[in-house]
Coordinates of C-alpha atoms (C1' of nucleotides) and ligand atoms in Angstrom, one line a residue:
Chain U
M1 CA 13.5 22.4 -11.9
T2 CA 15.5 22.9 -8.7
H3 CA 18.4 24.8 -10.2
M4 CA 20.4 26.2 -7.3
R5 CA 23.7 28.0 -7.5
P6 CA 26.8 26.3 -5.9
S7 CA 27.5 28.7 -3.0
A8 CA 24.0 28.8 -1.6
T9 CA 24.1 30.9 1.6
P10 CA 25.0 34.5 0.5
P11 CA 22.1 36.4 -1.1
D12 CA 24.7 38.4 -3.2
D13 CA 24.4 39.2 -6.8
V14 CA 21.8 41.3 -8.7
D15 CA 18.9 39.4 -7.2
R16 CA 16.6 39.4 -10.2
G17 CA 13.7 38.0 -8.1
I18 CA 10.9 40.5 -8.5
P19 CA 8.2 39.8 -5.9
E20 CA 5.1 38.1 -7.3
A21 CA 2.8 40.8 -5.8
T22 CA 4.8 43.4 -7.7
I23 CA 4.6 41.5 -11.0
A24 CA 0.8 41.4 -10.7
R25 CA 0.8 45.2 -10.4
L26 CA 3.2 46.0 -13.3
P27 CA 0.4 45.5 -15.9
I28 CA -1.7 48.1 -14.0
Y29 CA 1.2 50.6 -14.2
L30 CA 1.7 49.8 -17.8
R31 CA -1.9 50.6 -18.6
A32 CA -1.9 53.8 -16.6
L33 CA 1.3 55.0 -18.4
T34 CA -0.2 54.2 -21.8
G35 CA -3.2 56.3 -20.8
L36 CA -1.1 59.2 -19.5
A37 CA 1.1 59.1 -22.7
E38 CA -2.1 59.3 -24.8
R39 CA -3.1 62.4 -22.9
G40 CA 0.3 63.9 -23.8
M41 CA 1.8 63.7 -20.4
R42 CA 5.7 63.5 -20.6
T43 CA 6.6 62.8 -17.0
A44 CA 4.7 61.6 -14.0
S45 CA 5.4 61.5 -10.3
S46 CA 4.8 58.5 -8.1
E47 CA 1.9 60.4 -6.6
Q48 CA 0.3 61.0 -10.0
L49 CA 0.8 57.4 -10.9
A50 CA -0.6 56.3 -7.6
A51 CA -3.7 58.4 -8.2
A52 CA -4.1 56.9 -11.7
T53 CA -3.7 53.3 -10.5
G54 CA -5.2 53.3 -7.1
V55 CA -1.9 52.0 -5.6
N56 CA -0.2 53.5 -2.6
S57 CA 2.6 55.7 -3.9
A58 CA 5.3 54.2 -1.6
K59 CA 4.4 50.8 -2.8
L60 CA 4.5 51.9 -6.3
R61 CA 8.0 53.4 -5.9
K62 CA 9.2 50.3 -4.3
D63 CA 7.7 48.2 -7.1
L64 CA 9.4 50.3 -9.8
S65 CA 12.7 50.2 -7.9
Y66 CA 12.9 46.5 -8.5
L67 CA 13.2 47.2 -12.2
G68 CA 16.0 49.7 -11.7
S69 CA 16.4 53.4 -11.0
Y70 CA 14.3 54.8 -13.8
G71 CA 13.0 57.9 -12.0
T72 CA 14.6 61.3 -11.4
R73 CA 14.4 62.8 -8.0
G74 CA 12.6 66.1 -7.9
V75 CA 11.0 65.3 -11.3
G76 CA 9.4 61.9 -11.5
Y77 CA 9.4 59.3 -14.1
D78 CA 9.6 59.8 -17.9
V79 CA 6.3 58.3 -19.0
E80 CA 7.4 56.8 -22.3
Y81 CA 10.7 55.5 -21.0
L82 CA 9.1 53.9 -18.0
R83 CA 6.3 52.5 -20.1
Y84 CA 8.8 50.8 -22.3
Q85 CA 10.9 49.5 -19.4
I86 CA 7.8 47.9 -17.8
A87 CA 6.7 46.4 -21.1
R88 CA 10.2 44.9 -21.5
E89 CA 10.2 43.5 -18.0
I90 CA 6.8 41.9 -18.5
G91 CA 7.8 40.7 -21.9
V92 CA 5.2 42.3 -24.0
T93 CA 7.3 44.4 -26.4
E94 CA 6.4 41.8 -29.0
D95 CA 3.0 40.1 -29.2
W96 CA 2.6 36.6 -27.8
P97 CA 0.7 34.1 -29.9
V98 CA -2.3 32.8 -27.9
L99 CA -4.6 29.9 -28.6
I100 CA -8.1 29.5 -27.3
V101 CA -9.7 26.1 -26.6
G102 CA -13.5 25.8 -26.2
I103 CA -15.3 28.3 -28.5
G104 CA -18.6 28.5 -26.7
N105 CA -20.2 31.5 -25.0
L106 CA -17.1 32.7 -23.4
G107 CA -14.5 31.5 -26.0
Q108 CA -16.4 33.4 -28.6
A109 CA -16.5 36.6 -26.5
L110 CA -12.8 36.3 -26.0
S111 CA -12.0 35.8 -29.7
N112 CA -14.1 38.8 -30.6
Y113 CA -12.3 41.0 -28.0
G114 CA -10.1 43.5 -29.6
G115 CA -8.3 44.6 -26.5
F116 CA -5.7 41.8 -26.4
S117 CA -3.7 42.9 -29.5
S118 CA -2.8 46.3 -27.9
R119 CA -1.7 44.6 -24.8
G120 CA 0.9 42.1 -26.1
F121 CA -1.2 39.2 -27.4
R122 CA -2.4 37.9 -30.7
I123 CA -5.0 35.2 -30.9
V124 CA -3.7 32.8 -33.5
A125 CA -6.1 29.9 -33.3
L126 CA -9.5 28.8 -32.0
L127 CA -10.0 25.1 -31.2
D128 CA -13.1 23.2 -30.3
G129 CA -13.9 19.6 -29.6
D130 CA -17.3 19.7 -31.3
P131 CA -16.9 18.5 -34.9
A132 CA -20.0 20.6 -35.9
R133 CA -18.2 23.8 -34.9
V134 CA -14.9 23.0 -36.8
G135 CA -14.6 25.1 -39.9
E136 CA -16.8 27.8 -38.7
Q137 CA -15.5 31.3 -39.5
L138 CA -15.1 33.7 -36.6
G139 CA -13.6 37.1 -37.4
D140 CA -10.3 36.4 -39.2
L141 CA -10.0 32.9 -37.8
V142 CA -11.6 29.5 -38.5
I143 CA -12.3 27.1 -35.7
S144 CA -9.8 24.2 -35.9
S145 CA -10.2 20.6 -34.7
M146 CA -8.4 19.4 -31.6
D147 CA -6.5 17.1 -33.9
D148 CA -4.6 20.0 -35.3
L149 CA -3.4 21.1 -31.8
D150 CA 0.2 19.8 -32.1
S151 CA 0.8 21.2 -35.6
I152 CA -0.7 24.6 -34.7
V153 CA 1.4 24.9 -31.5
A154 CA 4.5 24.0 -33.4
R155 CA 3.8 26.2 -36.4
E156 CA 2.8 29.3 -34.5
A157 CA 5.2 28.7 -31.6
V158 CA 2.4 29.0 -29.1
S159 CA 3.3 28.8 -25.4
I160 CA 0.2 30.4 -23.9
A161 CA -3.3 29.0 -24.1
V162 CA -6.7 29.8 -22.8
I163 CA -9.2 27.1 -21.7
A164 CA -12.9 28.0 -22.0
T165 CA -14.3 24.5 -22.1
P166 CA -16.7 23.0 -19.6
G167 CA -15.1 22.0 -16.3
S168 CA -15.4 18.3 -17.0
A169 CA -13.3 18.6 -20.1
A170 CA -10.7 20.9 -18.7
Q171 CA -8.2 18.4 -17.3
G172 CA -8.1 16.4 -20.5
V173 CA -7.6 19.6 -22.5
V174 CA -4.8 20.7 -20.3
D175 CA -3.0 17.4 -20.6
R176 CA -3.2 17.6 -24.4
L177 CA -2.0 21.2 -24.3
V178 CA 1.0 20.4 -22.1
A179 CA 1.8 17.4 -24.3
A180 CA 1.8 19.7 -27.3
G181 CA 4.3 22.0 -25.7
V182 CA 2.1 24.8 -24.1
T183 CA 3.6 26.0 -20.8
S184 CA 1.3 28.7 -19.7
I185 CA -2.5 28.4 -19.3
L186 CA -5.3 30.7 -18.4
N187 CA -8.2 28.6 -17.1
F188 CA -11.8 29.8 -17.1
A189 CA -13.3 26.4 -16.2
P190 CA -14.2 25.9 -12.6
S191 CA -12.0 23.0 -11.9
V192 CA -8.7 22.3 -10.2
L193 CA -6.0 21.5 -12.8
T194 CA -3.0 19.4 -12.3
V195 CA 0.1 20.1 -14.4
P196 CA 3.7 19.1 -14.4
P197 CA 6.3 21.4 -12.9
G198 CA 7.4 24.1 -15.3
V199 CA 3.8 24.8 -16.5
D200 CA 2.0 27.8 -15.1
V201 CA -1.8 27.9 -14.6
R202 CA -3.8 30.9 -13.6
K203 CA -7.5 30.7 -13.1
V204 CA -10.3 33.2 -13.5
D205 CA -13.4 32.1 -11.7
L206 CA -16.4 34.5 -11.9
S207 CA -18.5 32.5 -9.4
I208 CA -15.8 32.8 -6.8
E209 CA -15.6 36.6 -7.3
L210 CA -19.3 36.9 -6.9
Q211 CA -19.3 34.8 -3.9
I212 CA -16.6 36.9 -2.2
L213 CA -18.8 39.9 -2.9
A214 CA -21.8 38.1 -1.5
Y215 CA -19.9 37.3 1.7
H216 CA -19.2 41.0 2.3
E217 CA -22.6 42.0 1.2
Q218 CA -24.2 39.7 3.8
R219 CA -22.0 41.3 6.5
K220 CA -23.1 44.8 5.5
A221 CA -26.8 43.7 5.9
H222 CA -26.4 42.1 9.3
G223 CA -24.6 45.1 10.8
G224 CA -21.4 44.1 12.7
T225 CA -21.2 41.1 15.1
Q226 CA -24.6 40.1 16.2
L227 CA -23.6 38.0 19.1
A228 CA -21.2 40.6 20.4
V229 CA -21.6 42.9 23.4
S230 CA -25.1 44.1 24.1
D231 CA -25.7 46.5 21.2
E232 CA -29.1 46.0 19.7
V233 CA -29.2 44.2 16.4
V234 CA -29.8 47.2 14.2
T235 CA -30.0 45.6 10.8
L236 CA -29.8 48.8 8.7
Chain C
M1 CA -17.8 53.1 8.5
T2 CA -15.2 53.2 11.3
H3 CA -17.4 51.4 13.8
M4 CA -15.2 50.4 16.7
R5 CA -16.3 48.9 20.0
P6 CA -15.8 51.1 23.1
S7 CA -13.2 49.1 25.0
A8 CA -10.7 48.7 22.1
T9 CA -7.5 47.1 23.5
P10 CA -8.5 43.5 24.5
P11 CA -9.0 41.2 21.5
D12 CA -11.5 39.2 23.5
D13 CA -14.9 38.0 22.3
V14 CA -15.8 35.6 19.5
D15 CA -13.7 37.5 17.0
R16 CA -15.8 37.0 13.9
G17 CA -13.1 38.4 11.6
I18 CA -12.4 35.7 9.1
P19 CA -9.2 36.4 7.1
E20 CA -9.7 37.7 3.6
A21 CA -7.5 34.9 2.2
T22 CA -9.7 32.4 3.9
I23 CA -12.9 33.9 2.5
A24 CA -11.4 33.7 -1.0
R25 CA -10.9 29.9 -0.5
L26 CA -14.3 29.1 0.9
P27 CA -15.9 29.0 -2.5
I28 CA -13.3 26.5 -3.6
Y29 CA -14.2 24.2 -0.7
L30 CA -17.8 24.7 -1.4
R31 CA -17.4 23.6 -5.0
A32 CA -15.3 20.6 -4.0
L33 CA -17.8 19.5 -1.4
T34 CA -20.7 19.8 -3.9
G35 CA -18.7 17.5 -6.2
L36 CA -17.9 15.0 -3.5
A37 CA -21.6 15.0 -2.4
E38 CA -22.7 14.3 -6.0
R39 CA -20.3 11.3 -6.0
G40 CA -22.0 10.0 -2.9
M41 CA -19.3 10.7 -0.4
R42 CA -20.7 11.2 3.1
T43 CA -17.6 12.3 5.0
A44 CA -14.2 13.7 3.9
S45 CA -10.9 14.2 5.7
S46 CA -8.9 17.4 5.4
E47 CA -6.4 15.4 3.3
Q48 CA -9.1 14.4 0.8
L49 CA -10.5 17.9 0.6
A50 CA -6.9 19.2 0.2
A51 CA -6.4 16.8 -2.7
A52 CA -9.7 17.9 -4.3
T53 CA -9.0 21.6 -4.0
G54 CA -5.3 21.8 -4.4
V55 CA -5.0 23.5 -1.0
N56 CA -2.6 22.4 1.7
S57 CA -4.4 20.3 4.3
A58 CA -3.2 22.3 7.3
K59 CA -4.2 25.5 5.7
L60 CA -7.6 24.0 4.9
R61 CA -8.2 22.9 8.5
K62 CA -7.2 26.3 9.8
D63 CA -9.6 27.9 7.3
L64 CA -12.5 25.7 8.4
S65 CA -11.7 26.3 12.1
Y66 CA -12.6 29.9 11.6
L67 CA -16.2 28.8 10.9
G68 CA -16.4 26.6 14.0
S69 CA -15.5 23.1 15.0
Y70 CA -17.4 21.3 12.3
G71 CA -15.1 18.3 12.0
T72 CA -14.8 15.1 14.0
R73 CA -11.3 13.9 15.0
G74 CA -10.5 10.5 13.7
V75 CA -13.3 10.8 11.1
G76 CA -13.2 14.0 9.1
Y77 CA -16.0 16.4 8.0
D78 CA -19.6 15.5 7.2
V79 CA -19.7 16.5 3.6
E80 CA -23.3 17.7 3.5
Y81 CA -23.2 19.5 6.8
L82 CA -19.9 21.3 6.0
R83 CA -21.2 22.2 2.6
Y84 CA -24.2 23.9 4.2
Q85 CA -22.2 25.7 6.8
I86 CA -19.8 27.1 4.2
A87 CA -22.7 28.2 2.0
R88 CA -24.3 29.9 5.0
E89 CA -21.0 31.6 5.9
I90 CA -20.6 32.9 2.4
G91 CA -24.2 33.8 2.2
V92 CA -25.3 31.8 -0.7
T93 CA -28.0 29.6 0.9
E94 CA -30.4 31.9 -1.0
D95 CA -29.8 33.3 -4.5
W96 CA -28.6 36.9 -4.8
P97 CA -30.2 38.9 -7.6
V98 CA -27.6 40.2 -10.0
L99 CA -27.7 42.8 -12.7
I100 CA -25.4 43.1 -15.7
V101 CA -24.6 46.4 -17.4
G102 CA -23.1 46.4 -20.9
I103 CA -24.5 43.6 -23.0
G104 CA -21.8 43.3 -25.6
N105 CA -19.5 40.3 -26.3
L106 CA -18.8 39.6 -22.7
G107 CA -22.1 40.7 -21.1
Q108 CA -23.9 38.3 -23.5
A109 CA -21.7 35.4 -22.6
L110 CA -22.3 36.1 -19.0
S111 CA -26.1 36.2 -19.4
N112 CA -26.1 33.0 -21.3
Y113 CA -24.0 31.3 -18.6
G114 CA -26.0 28.7 -16.7
G115 CA -23.4 28.2 -13.9
F116 CA -24.4 31.1 -11.8
S117 CA -27.8 29.9 -10.7
S118 CA -26.3 26.8 -9.0
R119 CA -23.8 28.9 -7.2
G120 CA -26.0 31.4 -5.4
F121 CA -26.8 34.0 -8.0
R122 CA -29.7 34.8 -10.3
I123 CA -29.4 37.3 -13.1
V124 CA -32.5 39.5 -12.9
A125 CA -31.8 42.2 -15.4
L126 CA -29.6 43.2 -18.4
L127 CA -29.0 46.8 -19.1
D128 CA -27.3 48.6 -22.0
G129 CA -26.7 52.2 -22.9
D130 CA -27.3 51.6 -26.6
P131 CA -30.9 52.4 -27.4
A132 CA -30.8 50.0 -30.4
R133 CA -30.1 47.1 -28.0
V134 CA -32.9 47.9 -25.6
G135 CA -35.9 45.6 -26.0
E136 CA -33.8 42.8 -27.4
Q137 CA -34.7 39.3 -26.0
L138 CA -31.8 37.3 -24.6
G139 CA -32.8 34.0 -23.0
D140 CA -35.5 34.7 -20.4
L141 CA -34.6 38.4 -20.2
V142 CA -35.1 41.5 -22.2
I143 CA -32.4 44.2 -22.4
S144 CA -33.5 47.2 -20.4
S145 CA -32.6 50.9 -20.8
M146 CA -30.3 52.6 -18.3
D147 CA -33.2 54.8 -17.4
D148 CA -34.8 51.9 -15.7
L149 CA -31.9 51.3 -13.4
D150 CA -33.3 52.8 -10.3
S151 CA -36.7 51.1 -10.6
I152 CA -35.1 47.7 -11.3
V153 CA -32.7 48.0 -8.4
A154 CA -35.5 48.9 -6.1
R155 CA -38.0 46.3 -7.4
E156 CA -35.6 43.4 -7.4
A157 CA -33.6 44.4 -4.3
V158 CA -30.4 44.2 -6.3
S159 CA -27.2 44.9 -4.3
I160 CA -24.7 43.1 -6.7
A161 CA -24.0 44.3 -10.2
V162 CA -21.6 43.3 -13.0
I163 CA -20.0 45.9 -15.3
A164 CA -19.1 44.8 -18.8
T165 CA -19.1 48.1 -20.6
P166 CA -16.0 49.6 -22.3
G167 CA -13.5 51.1 -19.9
S168 CA -14.4 54.7 -20.9
A169 CA -18.0 54.2 -19.7
A170 CA -17.2 52.3 -16.5
Q171 CA -16.8 55.1 -14.0
G172 CA -20.0 56.7 -15.1
V173 CA -21.9 53.4 -14.8
V174 CA -20.5 52.8 -11.4
D175 CA -21.6 56.2 -10.2
R176 CA -25.1 55.5 -11.4
L177 CA -25.2 52.0 -9.9
V178 CA -24.0 53.4 -6.5
A179 CA -26.6 56.1 -6.7
A180 CA -29.3 53.5 -7.4
G181 CA -28.2 51.6 -4.2
V182 CA -25.9 48.9 -5.5
T183 CA -23.1 48.2 -3.0
S184 CA -21.1 45.4 -4.6
I185 CA -19.6 45.5 -8.1
L186 CA -17.7 43.1 -10.3
N187 CA -15.9 45.0 -12.9
F188 CA -14.6 43.6 -16.2
A189 CA -13.7 46.9 -17.7
P190 CA -9.9 47.7 -17.6
S191 CA -10.2 50.9 -15.5
V192 CA -9.7 52.0 -12.0
L193 CA -13.0 52.7 -10.4
T194 CA -13.6 55.1 -7.5
V195 CA -16.4 54.4 -5.2
P196 CA -17.6 55.7 -1.8
P197 CA -16.8 53.8 1.3
G198 CA -19.1 50.9 2.0
V199 CA -19.1 49.9 -1.7
D200 CA -17.0 46.9 -2.7
V201 CA -15.4 46.5 -6.1
R202 CA -13.7 43.5 -7.4
K203 CA -12.1 43.4 -10.8
V204 CA -11.4 40.7 -13.3
D205 CA -8.8 41.7 -15.9
L206 CA -7.9 39.1 -18.5
S207 CA -5.1 41.1 -20.0
I208 CA -3.4 41.3 -16.7
E209 CA -3.7 37.6 -16.2
L210 CA -2.2 37.0 -19.5
Q211 CA 0.6 39.5 -18.9
I212 CA 1.5 37.7 -15.7
L213 CA 1.8 34.5 -17.6
A214 CA 3.9 36.2 -20.2
Y215 CA 6.3 37.5 -17.6
H216 CA 7.0 34.0 -16.3
E217 CA 7.0 32.6 -19.8
Q218 CA 9.7 35.0 -20.8
R219 CA 11.8 33.9 -17.7
K220 CA 11.5 30.3 -18.7
A221 CA 12.8 31.1 -22.2
H222 CA 15.8 33.1 -21.1
G223 CA 16.9 30.4 -18.6
G224 CA 17.8 31.8 -15.2
T225 CA 19.7 35.0 -14.5
Q226 CA 21.8 35.8 -17.6
L227 CA 24.0 38.4 -16.0
A228 CA 24.7 36.1 -13.0
V229 CA 28.0 34.3 -12.2
S230 CA 29.9 32.9 -15.1
D231 CA 27.7 30.0 -16.1
E232 CA 27.2 29.9 -19.8
V233 CA 23.8 31.2 -21.0
V234 CA 22.2 27.9 -21.7
T235 CA 18.9 29.1 -23.2
L236 CA 17.1 25.7 -22.9
Chain P
dA1 C1' 26.0 80.1 -6.3
dG2 C1' 23.0 78.8 -2.9
dG3 C1' 18.8 77.9 -0.6
dA4 C1' 14.0 76.3 -1.0
dG5 C1' 11.1 72.9 -2.7
dT6 C1' 10.2 68.3 -4.8
dT7 C1' 10.4 63.7 -5.4
dT8 C1' 12.8 59.3 -5.6
dG9 C1' 14.8 55.2 -3.5
dT10 C1' 15.2 52.4 0.6
dG11 C1' 15.8 51.1 5.6
dA12 C1' 13.1 49.6 9.3
dA13 C1' 8.8 48.2 11.7
dC14 C1' 4.8 45.7 11.4
dG15 C1' 1.0 42.6 10.3
dC16 C1' -0.8 38.8 7.9
dG17 C1' -0.8 34.4 5.9
dA18 C1' 1.6 29.7 5.0
dG19 C1' 3.1 25.6 6.7
dA20 C1' 5.2 22.4 10.1
dA21 C1' 4.3 20.1 14.1
dC22 C1' 1.8 18.3 17.9
dA23 C1' -1.6 17.6 21.6
dA24 C1' -6.4 16.4 22.1
dA25 C1' -10.3 13.8 20.7
dA26 C1' -12.6 10.4 18.4
dT27 C1' -12.8 5.6 16.3
dC28 C1' -11.5 0.8 15.8
dC29 C1' -10.2 -3.6 17.3
dA30 C1' -8.8 -7.2 20.2
Chain J
dT1 C1' -11.3 -2.0 28.8
dG2 C1' -7.3 -0.3 26.7
dG3 C1' -4.1 0.5 23.3
dA4 C1' -3.2 1.6 18.4
dT5 C1' -4.7 4.5 14.8
dT6 C1' -6.8 8.3 12.6
dT7 C1' -7.6 13.1 12.1
dT8 C1' -8.8 17.5 13.9
dG9 C1' -7.8 22.1 16.0
dT10 C1' -4.2 25.0 17.3
dT11 C1' 0.3 26.8 18.5
dC12 C1' 4.5 28.5 16.8
dT13 C1' 7.7 30.1 13.6
dC14 C1' 9.0 32.1 9.3
dG15 C1' 8.8 34.8 5.2
dC16 C1' 6.5 38.0 2.3
dG17 C1' 4.3 42.3 1.4
dT18 C1' 2.8 46.8 3.0
dT19 C1' 3.5 51.1 4.9
dC20 C1' 6.0 54.9 7.2
dA21 C1' 9.5 57.9 7.2
dC22 C1' 13.6 60.1 5.7
dA23 C1' 18.1 61.0 3.6
dA24 C1' 19.8 61.6 -1.0
dA25 C1' 19.4 63.7 -5.4
dC26 C1' 17.5 66.7 -8.5
dT27 C1' 15.2 71.3 -10.2
dC28 C1' 14.0 75.9 -9.8
dC29 C1' 14.3 80.5 -8.4
dT30 C1' 16.6 84.5 -6.8
Ligands
NAD301 N1 -20.0 31.9 -20.2 C1 -19.7 32.6 -19.1 O1 -20.0 33.7 -18.9 C2 -18.9 31.9 -18.0 C3 -18.8 32.4 -16.7 C4 -18.1 31.8 -15.7 C5 -17.4 30.6 -16.0 N2 -17.5 30.1 -17.2 C6 -16.8 28.8 -17.5 O2 -16.2 28.9 -18.7 C7 -16.2 27.7 -19.4 C8 -16.9 28.0 -20.8 O3 -18.2 28.5 -20.6 P1 -19.1 28.6 -21.8 O4 -20.3 29.3 -21.3 O5 -18.4 29.3 -22.9 O6 -19.5 27.1 -22.2 P2 -20.1 26.6 -23.5 O7 -20.7 25.3 -23.2 O8 -20.9 27.6 -24.2 O9 -18.8 26.3 -24.4 C9 -17.9 25.3 -24.2 C10 -17.2 24.9 -25.5 O10 -16.2 23.9 -25.3 C11 -16.3 22.9 -26.3 N3 -15.7 21.7 -25.7 C12 -16.3 20.8 -24.9 N4 -15.5 19.8 -24.6 C13 -14.4 20.0 -25.2 C14 -13.1 19.3 -25.4 N5 -12.9 18.2 -24.7 N6 -12.2 19.9 -26.1 C15 -12.4 21.0 -26.8 N7 -13.5 21.7 -26.7 C16 -14.5 21.2 -26.0 C17 -17.7 22.8 -26.6 O11 -17.9 22.3 -27.9 C18 -18.2 24.3 -26.5 O12 -18.1 24.9 -27.7 C19 -17.0 26.8 -18.6 O13 -16.1 26.0 -17.8 C20 -17.8 27.7 -17.7 O14 -18.0 27.1 -16.4 C21 -18.2 30.7 -18.2
NAD302 N1 -14.9 40.4 -24.6 C1 -13.9 40.0 -23.9 O1 -13.6 38.8 -24.0 C2 -13.2 40.8 -22.9 C3 -12.0 40.4 -22.5 C4 -11.3 41.2 -21.5 C5 -11.9 42.4 -21.1 N2 -13.1 42.8 -21.6 C6 -13.6 44.1 -21.2 O2 -15.0 43.9 -20.9 C7 -15.7 45.0 -21.3 C8 -16.8 44.6 -22.3 O3 -16.2 44.0 -23.4 P1 -17.0 43.6 -24.7 O4 -16.1 42.9 -25.6 O5 -18.2 42.9 -24.2 O6 -17.4 45.0 -25.3 P2 -18.5 45.4 -26.3 O7 -18.1 46.6 -26.9 O8 -18.8 44.2 -27.1 O9 -19.8 45.7 -25.3 C9 -19.9 46.8 -24.5 C10 -21.4 47.0 -24.3 O10 -21.5 48.1 -23.4 C11 -22.5 49.0 -23.8 N3 -22.3 50.3 -23.3 C12 -21.4 51.2 -23.7 N4 -21.4 52.3 -23.0 C13 -22.4 52.1 -22.0 C14 -22.9 52.9 -21.0 N5 -22.4 54.1 -20.7 N6 -23.9 52.4 -20.2 C15 -24.4 51.2 -20.5 N7 -23.9 50.4 -21.5 C16 -22.9 50.9 -22.2 C17 -22.4 49.0 -25.3 O11 -23.7 49.3 -25.9 C18 -22.1 47.5 -25.6 O12 -23.3 46.7 -25.7 C19 -14.7 46.0 -21.9 O13 -14.4 46.9 -20.9 C20 -13.6 45.1 -22.2 O14 -12.4 45.8 -22.2 C21 -13.7 42.0 -22.5

DNA sequence: AGGAGTTTGTGAACGCGAGAACAAAATCCA
DNA sequence: TGGATTTTGTTCTCGCGTTCACAAACTCCT
């Protein structure tokens, strides 16, 4: 998908390229604004938003400036207006249909979770490879067979799917999802997925998160650099 | 915790500061090495590891070089030896005791998950604020009351905890965890947590992940920059 | 109307991480 | 033994993201 404009050199134009790091923070701002709106706040300064989100206020202002000049100097941002603008930028003014594959421990927890609907997503189907599970009722939905994948994706216009199968099954499932037309995937299985260009994969790996915590925890225990300058190993 | 060595200026010494980005990848290498070892592979080159992890081989070599010179030029890395060295660096040669607070949909899925034990963690307690849930058996464990938090943390020497309560309860739970002596927290609740210095918090937010996917998905649908140079809106 | 106070939007400096490229070190083979 | 081959460890460069700092823009009060 290397689409490049004819005259390449000049970085003219309304460069619509919002930095990836900013995009990852927009949902945080969105959530904070929703919270502020619920508490009746009409406007909010970048400092207030910074306090509510834990993001540095200058960084927050720069992030918002990528969307346009939606603030008023001396006043701040209109909470409701900014909330809508961010939702529009992210693309969650309407709900996205989402499909979950692998209805085990985790898949079940996800399908029971009510928080997605208020954040721009609607779970439209649950799929599992185990024939014994197919037909089982779970909330409003019934678990479907993998055989129905293509028809479901087509009927519901699904472009986002969640994988909660064991790691060994994940690549096979991805391939089928991609073949069915899914182009965005959230992967909970601990495996490296290969997808064709144009398909996005994000992964959530709880073991990795814990291991990162463990690393820092270990450092805390061992107190600084042991083999450093003579400074008794204190081991607090 | 602003501990700084007397003579500040020269960056001499065995600078034990491994970049955060590297630390986040070590668990990926660890998992890949475990997989390769299971398939009987004795040595692996950086290219092979790169293929198995989806990480650029140069980046991978640089990451590993922070741990020491564990490779052999012309040969590669000894799989078992490197696996152990990484596990040691992360701090998962022994299991860390972990405690989960909030045994709802998600907390239950986590406590049923078998994958943690093989990756350096052992769930030692489940806590819930709902008195009706206390005493309920769940696998090997029984749900404890929040009143037992301090004694459990002390008895099991817990330093890592997982929060899976509703967002509204999260800050209160964190405060209690910190007071009990927990210094690393993995948070699933969609709220910004405030903790004293010395305490690490990592968050996992599924809605945010989905929203990031939605953003890119929206871009795919609208085909490039619409208001750009005259170049018919193609909308593939 | 005008000055004091507030807050945004952004230019500029800086630091970190990614990746290319290559010299050094080890193996293999004749 | 020595040259070809493989692969690591590291240097160098570049781009992105963070942060500071401040002028511009707006409100409020007198
Ligand atoms: N449960 C957790 O808390 C947790 C934590 C971290 C990571 N994970 C990861 O999430 C994934 C799911 O975990 P889980 O505990 O829910 O596992 P699980 O075994 O409870 O559920 C897996 C489900 O996937 C289905 N499945 C298997 N192969 C399939 C296929 N080819 N096509 C469609 N469906 C298939 C199974 O029938 C089962 O229902 C795993 O990869 C696990 O490593 C889970
Ligand atoms: N379930 C999911 O798939 C999912 C997905 C994304 C995010 N989350 C988030 O994870 C968290 C848990 O989700 P869930 O679906 O398991 O919720 P849940 O309502 O099913 O479970 C929450 C549990 O926390 C307990 N609890 C409430 N207040 C408490 C307190 N003060 N102290 C101790 N325990 C307390 C409740 O008794 C309950 O058992 C929520 O913050 C949710 O937003 C969940």
